[in-house]
C-alpha positions as MATLAB code, in Angstrom:
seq = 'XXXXXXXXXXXXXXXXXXXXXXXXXXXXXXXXXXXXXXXXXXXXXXXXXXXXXXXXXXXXXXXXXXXXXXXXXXXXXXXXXXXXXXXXXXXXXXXXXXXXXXXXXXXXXXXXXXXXXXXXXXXXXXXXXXXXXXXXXXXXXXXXXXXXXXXXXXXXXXXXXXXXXXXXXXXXXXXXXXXXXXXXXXXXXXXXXXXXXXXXXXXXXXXXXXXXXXXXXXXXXXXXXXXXXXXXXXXXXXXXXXXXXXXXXXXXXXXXXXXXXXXXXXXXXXXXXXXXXXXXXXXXXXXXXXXXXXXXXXXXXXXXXXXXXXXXXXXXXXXXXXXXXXXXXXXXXXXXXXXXXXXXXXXXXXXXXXX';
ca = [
     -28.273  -39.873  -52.485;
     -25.541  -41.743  -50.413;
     -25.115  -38.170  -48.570;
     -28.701  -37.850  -48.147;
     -29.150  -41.259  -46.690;
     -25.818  -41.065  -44.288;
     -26.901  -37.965  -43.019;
     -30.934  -39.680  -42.256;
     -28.505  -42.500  -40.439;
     -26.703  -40.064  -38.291;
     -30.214  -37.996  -37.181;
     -31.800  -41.448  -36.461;
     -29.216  -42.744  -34.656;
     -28.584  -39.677  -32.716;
     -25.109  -38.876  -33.287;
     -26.740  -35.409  -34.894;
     -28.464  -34.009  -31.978;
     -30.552  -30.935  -32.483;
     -27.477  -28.589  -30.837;
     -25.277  -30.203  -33.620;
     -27.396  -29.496  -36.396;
     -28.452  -25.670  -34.916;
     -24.381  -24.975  -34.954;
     -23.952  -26.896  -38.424;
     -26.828  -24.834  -40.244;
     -24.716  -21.725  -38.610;
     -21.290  -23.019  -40.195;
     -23.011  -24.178  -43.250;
     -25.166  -20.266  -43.631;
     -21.562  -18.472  -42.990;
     -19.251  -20.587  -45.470;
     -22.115  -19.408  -48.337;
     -21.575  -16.287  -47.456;
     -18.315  -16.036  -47.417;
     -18.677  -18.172  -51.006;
     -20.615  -15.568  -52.532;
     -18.934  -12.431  -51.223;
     -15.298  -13.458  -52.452;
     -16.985  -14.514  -56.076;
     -19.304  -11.116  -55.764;
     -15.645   -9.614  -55.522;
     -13.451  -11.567  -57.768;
     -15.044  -11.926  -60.674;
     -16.628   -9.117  -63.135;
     -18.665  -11.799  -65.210;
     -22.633  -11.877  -64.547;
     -23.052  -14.872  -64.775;
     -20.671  -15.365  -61.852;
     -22.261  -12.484  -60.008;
     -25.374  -14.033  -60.068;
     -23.836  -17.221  -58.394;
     -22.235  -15.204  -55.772;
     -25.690  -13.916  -54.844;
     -27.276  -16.458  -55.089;
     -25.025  -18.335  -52.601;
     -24.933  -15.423  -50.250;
     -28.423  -15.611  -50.518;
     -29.069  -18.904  -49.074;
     -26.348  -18.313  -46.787;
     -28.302  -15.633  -45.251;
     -31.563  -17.798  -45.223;
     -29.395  -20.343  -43.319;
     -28.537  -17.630  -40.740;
     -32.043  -16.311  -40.405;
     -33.351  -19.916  -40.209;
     -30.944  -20.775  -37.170;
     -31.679  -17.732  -35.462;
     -35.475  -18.826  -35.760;
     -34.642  -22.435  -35.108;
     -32.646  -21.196  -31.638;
     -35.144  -19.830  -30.003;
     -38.776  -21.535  -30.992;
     -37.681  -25.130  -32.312;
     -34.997  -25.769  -29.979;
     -35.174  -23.115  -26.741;
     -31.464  -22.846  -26.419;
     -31.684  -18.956  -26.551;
     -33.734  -16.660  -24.894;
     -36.310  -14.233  -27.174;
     -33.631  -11.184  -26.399;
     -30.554  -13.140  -27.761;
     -32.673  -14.626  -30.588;
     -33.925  -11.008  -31.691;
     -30.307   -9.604  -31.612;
     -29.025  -12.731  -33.790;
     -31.410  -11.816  -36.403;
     -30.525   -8.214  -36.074;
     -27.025   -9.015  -36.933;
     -27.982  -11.382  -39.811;
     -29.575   -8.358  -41.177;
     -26.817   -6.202  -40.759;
     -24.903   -8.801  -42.577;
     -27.290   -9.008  -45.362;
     -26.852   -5.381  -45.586;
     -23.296   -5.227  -46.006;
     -23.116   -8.593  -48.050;
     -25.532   -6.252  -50.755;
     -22.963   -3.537  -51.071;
     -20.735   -6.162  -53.113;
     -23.744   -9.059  -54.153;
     -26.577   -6.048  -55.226;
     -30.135   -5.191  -54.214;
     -31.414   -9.039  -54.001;
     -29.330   -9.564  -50.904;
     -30.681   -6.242  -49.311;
     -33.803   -6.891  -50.173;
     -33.266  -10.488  -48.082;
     -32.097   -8.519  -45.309;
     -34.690   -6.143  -44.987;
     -37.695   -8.582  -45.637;
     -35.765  -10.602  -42.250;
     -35.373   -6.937  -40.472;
     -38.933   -6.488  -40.937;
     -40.230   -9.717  -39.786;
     -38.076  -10.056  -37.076;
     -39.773   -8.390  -34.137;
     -42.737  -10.635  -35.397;
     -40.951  -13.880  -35.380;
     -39.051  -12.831  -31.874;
     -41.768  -11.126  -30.336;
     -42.058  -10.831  -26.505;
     -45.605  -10.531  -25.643;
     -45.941   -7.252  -24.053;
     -46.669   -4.254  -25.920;
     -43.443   -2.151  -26.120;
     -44.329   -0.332  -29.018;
     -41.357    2.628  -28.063;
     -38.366    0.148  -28.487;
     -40.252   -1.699  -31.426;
     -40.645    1.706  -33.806;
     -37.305    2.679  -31.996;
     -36.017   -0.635  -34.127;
     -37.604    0.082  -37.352;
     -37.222    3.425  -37.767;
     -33.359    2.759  -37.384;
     -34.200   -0.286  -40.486;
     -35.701    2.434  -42.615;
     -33.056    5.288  -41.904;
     -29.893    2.478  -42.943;
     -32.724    0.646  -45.895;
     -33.049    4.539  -47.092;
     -29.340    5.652  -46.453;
     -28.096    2.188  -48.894;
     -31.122    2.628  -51.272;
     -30.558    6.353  -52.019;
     -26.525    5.456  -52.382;
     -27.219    2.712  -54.464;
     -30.519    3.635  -56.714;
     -32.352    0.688  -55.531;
     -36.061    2.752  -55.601;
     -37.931   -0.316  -55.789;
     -35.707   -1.636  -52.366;
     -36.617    1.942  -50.638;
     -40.188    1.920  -51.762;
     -40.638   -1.334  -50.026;
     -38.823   -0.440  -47.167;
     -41.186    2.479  -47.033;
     -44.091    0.127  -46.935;
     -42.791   -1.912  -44.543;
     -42.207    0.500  -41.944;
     -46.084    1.859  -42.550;
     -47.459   -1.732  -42.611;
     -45.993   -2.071  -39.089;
     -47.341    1.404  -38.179;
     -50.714    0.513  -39.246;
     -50.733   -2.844  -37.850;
     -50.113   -1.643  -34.634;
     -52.833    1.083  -34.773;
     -55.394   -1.932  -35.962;
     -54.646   -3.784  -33.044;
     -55.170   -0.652  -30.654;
     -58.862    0.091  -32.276;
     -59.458   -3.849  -32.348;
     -58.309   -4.023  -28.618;
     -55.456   -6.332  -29.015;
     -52.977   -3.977  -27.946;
     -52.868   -0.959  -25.079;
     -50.780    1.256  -26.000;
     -49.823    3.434  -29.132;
     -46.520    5.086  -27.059;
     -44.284    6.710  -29.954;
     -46.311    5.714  -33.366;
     -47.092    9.415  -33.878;
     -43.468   10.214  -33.183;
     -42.340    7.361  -35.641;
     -44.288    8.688  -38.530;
     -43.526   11.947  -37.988;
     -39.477   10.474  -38.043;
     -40.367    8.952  -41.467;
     -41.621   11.964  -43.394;
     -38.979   14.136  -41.308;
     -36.172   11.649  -43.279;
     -37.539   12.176  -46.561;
     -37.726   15.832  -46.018;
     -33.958   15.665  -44.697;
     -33.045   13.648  -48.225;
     -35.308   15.877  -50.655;
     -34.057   19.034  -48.613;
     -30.241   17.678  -48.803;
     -30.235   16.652  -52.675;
     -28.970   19.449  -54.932;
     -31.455   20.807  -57.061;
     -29.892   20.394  -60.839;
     -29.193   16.373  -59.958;
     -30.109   14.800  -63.039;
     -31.865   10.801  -62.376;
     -32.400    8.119  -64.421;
     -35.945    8.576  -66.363;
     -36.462    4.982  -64.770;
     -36.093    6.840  -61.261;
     -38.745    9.210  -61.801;
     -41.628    7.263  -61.058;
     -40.585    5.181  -58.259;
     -39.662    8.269  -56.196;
     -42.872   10.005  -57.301;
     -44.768    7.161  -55.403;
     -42.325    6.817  -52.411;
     -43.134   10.881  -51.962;
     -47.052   10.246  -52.286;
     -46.987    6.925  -50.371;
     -44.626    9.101  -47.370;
     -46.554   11.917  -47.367;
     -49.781   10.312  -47.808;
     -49.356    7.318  -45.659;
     -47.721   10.008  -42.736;
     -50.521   12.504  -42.732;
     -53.399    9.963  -42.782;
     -52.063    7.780  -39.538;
     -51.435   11.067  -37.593;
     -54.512   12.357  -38.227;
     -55.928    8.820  -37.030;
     -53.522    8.655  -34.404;
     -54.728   12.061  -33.551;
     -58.276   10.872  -33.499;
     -58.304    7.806  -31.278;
     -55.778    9.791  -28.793;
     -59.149   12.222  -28.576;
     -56.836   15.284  -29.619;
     -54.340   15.563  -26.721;
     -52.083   18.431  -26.858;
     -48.768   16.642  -27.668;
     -50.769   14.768  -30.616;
     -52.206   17.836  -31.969;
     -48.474   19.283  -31.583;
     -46.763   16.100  -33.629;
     -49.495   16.715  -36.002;
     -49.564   20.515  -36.763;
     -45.822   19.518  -37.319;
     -46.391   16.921  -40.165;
     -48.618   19.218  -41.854;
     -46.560   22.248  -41.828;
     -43.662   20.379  -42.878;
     -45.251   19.181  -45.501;
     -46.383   22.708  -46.502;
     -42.907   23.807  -46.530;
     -41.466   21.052  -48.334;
     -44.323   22.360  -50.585;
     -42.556   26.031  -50.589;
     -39.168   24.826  -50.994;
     -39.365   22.132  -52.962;
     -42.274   23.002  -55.340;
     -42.120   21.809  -58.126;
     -41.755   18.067  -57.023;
     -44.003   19.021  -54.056;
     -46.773   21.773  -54.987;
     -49.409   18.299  -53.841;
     -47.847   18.102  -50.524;
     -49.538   21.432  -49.630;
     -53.043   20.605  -50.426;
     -52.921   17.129  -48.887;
     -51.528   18.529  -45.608;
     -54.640   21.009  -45.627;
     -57.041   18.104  -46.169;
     -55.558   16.287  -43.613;
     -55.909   19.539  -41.180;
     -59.369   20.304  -42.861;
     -60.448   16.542  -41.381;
     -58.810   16.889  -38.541;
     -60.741   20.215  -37.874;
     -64.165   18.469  -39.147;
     -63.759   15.512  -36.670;
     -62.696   16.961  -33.301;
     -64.453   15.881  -30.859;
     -62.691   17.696  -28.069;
     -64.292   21.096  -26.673;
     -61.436   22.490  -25.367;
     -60.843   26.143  -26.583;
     -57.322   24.849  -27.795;
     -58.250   21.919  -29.474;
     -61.665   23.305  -31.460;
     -60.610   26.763  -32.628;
     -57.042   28.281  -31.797;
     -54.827   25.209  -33.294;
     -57.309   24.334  -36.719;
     -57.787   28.329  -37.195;
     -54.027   28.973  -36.672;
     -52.919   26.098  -39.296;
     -55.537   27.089  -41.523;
     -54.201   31.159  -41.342;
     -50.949   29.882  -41.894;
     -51.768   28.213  -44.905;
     -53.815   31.344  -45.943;
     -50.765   33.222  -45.700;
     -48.340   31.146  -47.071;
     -50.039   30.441  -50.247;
     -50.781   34.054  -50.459;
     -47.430   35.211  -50.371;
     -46.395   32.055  -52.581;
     -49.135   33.317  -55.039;
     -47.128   37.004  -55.300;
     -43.643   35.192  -55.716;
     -44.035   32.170  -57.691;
     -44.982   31.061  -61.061;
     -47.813   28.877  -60.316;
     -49.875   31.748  -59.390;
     -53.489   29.909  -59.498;
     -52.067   26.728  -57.852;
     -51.057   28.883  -54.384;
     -53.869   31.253  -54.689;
     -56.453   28.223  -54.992;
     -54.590   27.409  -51.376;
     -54.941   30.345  -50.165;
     -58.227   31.071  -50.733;
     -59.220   27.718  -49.698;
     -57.693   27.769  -46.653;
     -59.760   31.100  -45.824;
     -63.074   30.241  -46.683;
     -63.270   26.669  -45.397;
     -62.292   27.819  -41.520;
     -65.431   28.941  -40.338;
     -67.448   26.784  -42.399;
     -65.489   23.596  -40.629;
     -65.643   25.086  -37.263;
     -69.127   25.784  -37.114;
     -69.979   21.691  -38.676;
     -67.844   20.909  -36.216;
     -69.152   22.810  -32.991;
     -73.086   22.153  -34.252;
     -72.448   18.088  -35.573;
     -69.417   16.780  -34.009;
     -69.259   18.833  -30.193;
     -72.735   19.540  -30.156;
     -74.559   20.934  -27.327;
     -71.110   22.333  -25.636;
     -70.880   26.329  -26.146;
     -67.634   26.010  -26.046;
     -67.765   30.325  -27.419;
     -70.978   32.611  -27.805;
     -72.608   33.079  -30.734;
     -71.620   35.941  -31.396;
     -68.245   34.884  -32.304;
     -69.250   33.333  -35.647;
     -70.021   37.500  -36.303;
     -66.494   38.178  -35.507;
     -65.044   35.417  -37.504;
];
């Protein structure tokens, strides 16, 4: 109490000025640290462990909280220096978890993630903010798949998809202008778990306790990947470079299907209901856009799943594809040339004979 009231005395009487406190909060946020990583690395007891993250934990709140403090309470930093502070607190946090475990990661991360909130600029540079994350998610996945912290990747993994589809809300709501490298960012995300399932040797044995946390980070990556392209795809009006980053995601997912197929027979059917929409709800008449791209990823999966339904032991599942993928092409085409186009002849007639 005598602490508490000295300390009221000094901010009243001004001997603690706001600068004094900022750099005291700093010294204060890095001696907890450094607290809890020498007890996270001299001492084997739990007990103590949990001390050591818990003090590295409010060391790092400290950090994040004068980083904050800099720049909105206090104005003694600039937006740019403020956002690179936090950076760095995270990139402490990160390292500080390799010794103090997954709740200190966890606290980093949650800050990485909220930083470009907190220390946003105003205008809407959405290429350096995904730029940013998607170099969060690659380290968050690189120290979650090292460590076995699912839970940590799966929420990384949401994070990175809450920004995405915060930033596609604001476009459709009017808030924001521009949607300059979201397609390319989610196309990064699934293109890292492909690179991690593709890497992985196949006889790895997990922990039974792994198996459903990574069977909902490969539904929520796949999932959550295809259905923001294709609505990335739709309020870009089907340009050719967002049809291209598109056909992309769902081919990759079909071959992640192929190679991986056991853990990834679903990824095949959801990529061709995501091209089977995407086919269904164009609304450009272009001869590139309405037939040659949706009837060249739809032959493609024909094929595929043919060939996959001579080679593999889930005969039915790949001939279901195939067959699927066949019959449903000029069906879609012709909903979408009389319902969605309408009016344009974008082809004669005749050419529904032909197909």
């Amino acid at each position: 109490m005598a602490g508490f009231y000295m300390i009221k005395y000094s901010i009243e009487s001004g001997w603690l000025t706001p600068l004094v406190r900022l750099w005291l909060t700093v010294v204060f946020g890095g001696l907890l640290c450094g607290a809890g990583f020498v007890i996270g690395v001299k001492s084997s007891m739990a007990a103590n462990q949990r001390i050591g993250q818990a003090l590295a934990g409010a060391g790092i709140a400290c950090l994040y909280f004068a980083a904050y403090a800099a720049v909105h309470m206090h104005g003694y930093v600039s937006l740019g220096l403020g956002f690179v502070a936090m950076v760095l607190v995270t990139v402490l946090a990160v390292l500080l978890s390799l010794k103090n475990g997954a709740p200190i990661a966890m606290m980093g991360l949650v800050g990485g993630f909220l930083t470009p909130w907190l220390m946003s600029t105003g205008p809407n540079d959405t290429v350096m903010l995904f730029g940013y994350l998607f170099l969060l998610f690659c380290g968050a996945q690189f120290l979650c798949v090292c460590r076995g912290w699912w839970a940590l990747l799966l929420g990384s993994l949401a994070g990175v998809y809450l920004w995405s589809a915060a930033v596609i809300v604001g476009n459709v709501c009017g808030h924001l202008d521009q949607l300059a490298g979201v397609l390319i960012f989610v196309v990064g995300v699934c293109g890292v778990n492909a690179v991690w399932v593709l890497l992985a040797k196949k006889d790895t044995v997990l922990d039974a306790s792994a198996l459903p946390w990574l069977t909902v980070i490969r539904w929520l990556t796949w999932g959550g990947g295809l259905v923001q392209g294709l609505v990335l795809v739709l309020i870009g009006g089907f340009a050719a470079v967002d049809m291209a980053l598109f056909s992309v995601l769902s081919v990759g997912a079909l071959l992640l299907a192929v190679l991986r197929e056991d853990d990834f027979i679903w990824a095949a059917w959801l990529a061709l209901g995501a091209v089977a929409a995407g086919t269904l709800a164009s609304i450009d008449s272009a001869m590139l856009s309405c037939l040659i791209a949706p009837l060249g990823l739809l032959s493609l999966f024909f094929v595929l799943g043919h060939w996959r339904g001579l080679v593999s032991g889930r005969v039915l599942t790949w001939r279901a594809l195939s067959v699927t993928a066949a019959l449903s092409a000029v069906p879609l085409l012709y909903a979408n040339q009389e319902w969605v186009v309408g009016g344009v002849a974008v082809f004669h007639r005749s050419a529904w004979l032909w197909l």
